[in-house]
Amino acid sequence: MAGKKVLIVYAHQEPKSFNGSLKKVAVDELSQQGCTVTVSDLYAMNFEPRATRKDITGDLSNPEVFSYGVEAYEAYKKNCLTSDITEEQKKVQEADLVIFQDKLALLSLTTGGTAEMYSKAGVSGDVRYFLWPLQHGALHFCGFKILAPQISFAPELSSEEERKAMVASWAQRLKSIWEEEPIRCTPPWYFGE
Amino acid sequence: MAGKKVLIVYAHQEPKSFNGSLKKVAVDELSQQGCTVTVSDLYAMNFEPRATRKDITGDLSNPEVFSYGVEAYEAYKKNCLTSDITEEQKKVQEADLVIFQDKLALLSLTTGGTAEMYSKAGVSGDVRYFLWPLQHGALHFCGFKILAPQISFAPELSSEEERKAMVASWAQRLKSIWEEEPIRCTPPWYFGE
């Protein structure tokens, strides 16, 4: 949808990978729709995943006992978080899709295992079980409305043709992504009634 | 139990924290039992959590398209993983508790939310839902037998007395840890019958 801002948080080491293809079609399709698309390519940025004292510039409010939660909150209020964090926060605040507070988030994942393995009776259990901590515990908790996840099962075990079909179905879905209703992000969605 | 080797993988920034206390009583109690206790203090070690090409020394088997899984497996076989990884693997291989392949693992966690919030009807859902990807998807998948998790709920919202009781109950549990039966790490344990 023209004018919408989309942030893609992308975490894969290899641009030529299947994940790289999924990212590329998303950028292409959404740009064609007239969206402004920003990609946070975490590996390319060498993004620091550790939550440490280095995230806070200047003095601590309690240098005796370091509490990351307390200090990060104080630093947030005083604008004393490091720029690599505030830059990402800004992207999230500005975006309409993949975003904080009453906006939309969509997880696009690839798996090692097949769809059967990620079924209720499979060795890995329903794939929705796996999504609970991230989709519900993190994203929904932070105020996101959640679109149904896009799960590309086992690209490594699939044929070239099947992989192309997965990429195509992702591109196809994105054509009407703005009309989708969020899921009801409650336990029954994850664990059944 | 005298002679047992225990590895504690510890991830908290502040030694004076509640988590620090839980780690300390575990080291004390298990050492007193005659166990050899090793602590991997991830923050103090500045452990690198990113999975990148830098984990592999020497040439890649396919420098054209980087696949972390393929390259790490090849490097493992040729002894070409970096020493920070192989040192941790060695600790895991040697340990009897918190360990690979038919050994025991135990998650000791603290939460922000209360036990009520982590109940089936609570906002965070049953705490076991949250454990599924890590306890079942990662540890059990790698061959661990899983002991019941030790969950210290909401130390920040508790009184000093309550916190002391939580630390004491952890120390108490460790006295007979070697007699515990692993949980049945299957979906019913996590999601009910």
Tab-separated table of C-alpha atoms in Angstrom, chain B residues 4 6-10 19-41 97 167 170-171 174:
chain	number	residue	atom	x	y	z
B	4	LYS	CA	30.475	-35.720	39.730
B	6	VAL	CA	28.917	-30.028	37.088
B	7	LEU	CA	28.942	-27.215	34.554
B	8	ILE	CA	26.986	-24.067	35.374
B	9	VAL	CA	26.324	-21.872	32.361
B	10	TYR	CA	25.672	-18.529	33.968
B	19	ASN	CA	20.921	-14.556	40.011
B	20	GLY	CA	24.427	-14.174	41.379
B	21	SER	CA	23.226	-15.503	44.742
B	22	LEU	CA	21.582	-18.521	43.128
B	23	LYS	CA	24.811	-19.284	41.289
B	24	LYS	CA	26.858	-18.898	44.447
B	25	VAL	CA	24.773	-21.296	46.560
B	26	ALA	CA	24.896	-23.833	43.746
B	27	VAL	CA	28.702	-23.644	43.580
B	28	ASP	CA	28.922	-23.868	47.388
B	29	GLU	CA	26.476	-26.742	47.839
B	30	LEU	CA	27.794	-28.840	44.976
B	31	SER	CA	31.433	-28.254	45.918
B	32	GLN	CA	30.610	-29.320	49.467
B	33	GLN	CA	29.199	-32.542	48.040
B	34	GLY	CA	32.588	-33.159	46.483
B	35	CYS	CA	31.569	-32.280	42.924
B	36	THR	CA	33.920	-30.477	40.575
B	37	VAL	CA	32.052	-27.340	39.607
B	38	THR	CA	32.898	-25.275	36.536
B	39	VAL	CA	31.170	-21.975	35.856
B	40	SER	CA	30.940	-20.522	32.364
B	41	ASP	CA	30.202	-16.908	33.242
B	97	LEU	CA	25.059	-32.315	35.018
B	167	VAL	CA	17.768	-19.102	47.512
B	170	TRP	CA	17.403	-23.943	45.660
B	171	ALA	CA	20.292	-24.891	47.982
B	174	LEU	CA	20.637	-29.364	45.281
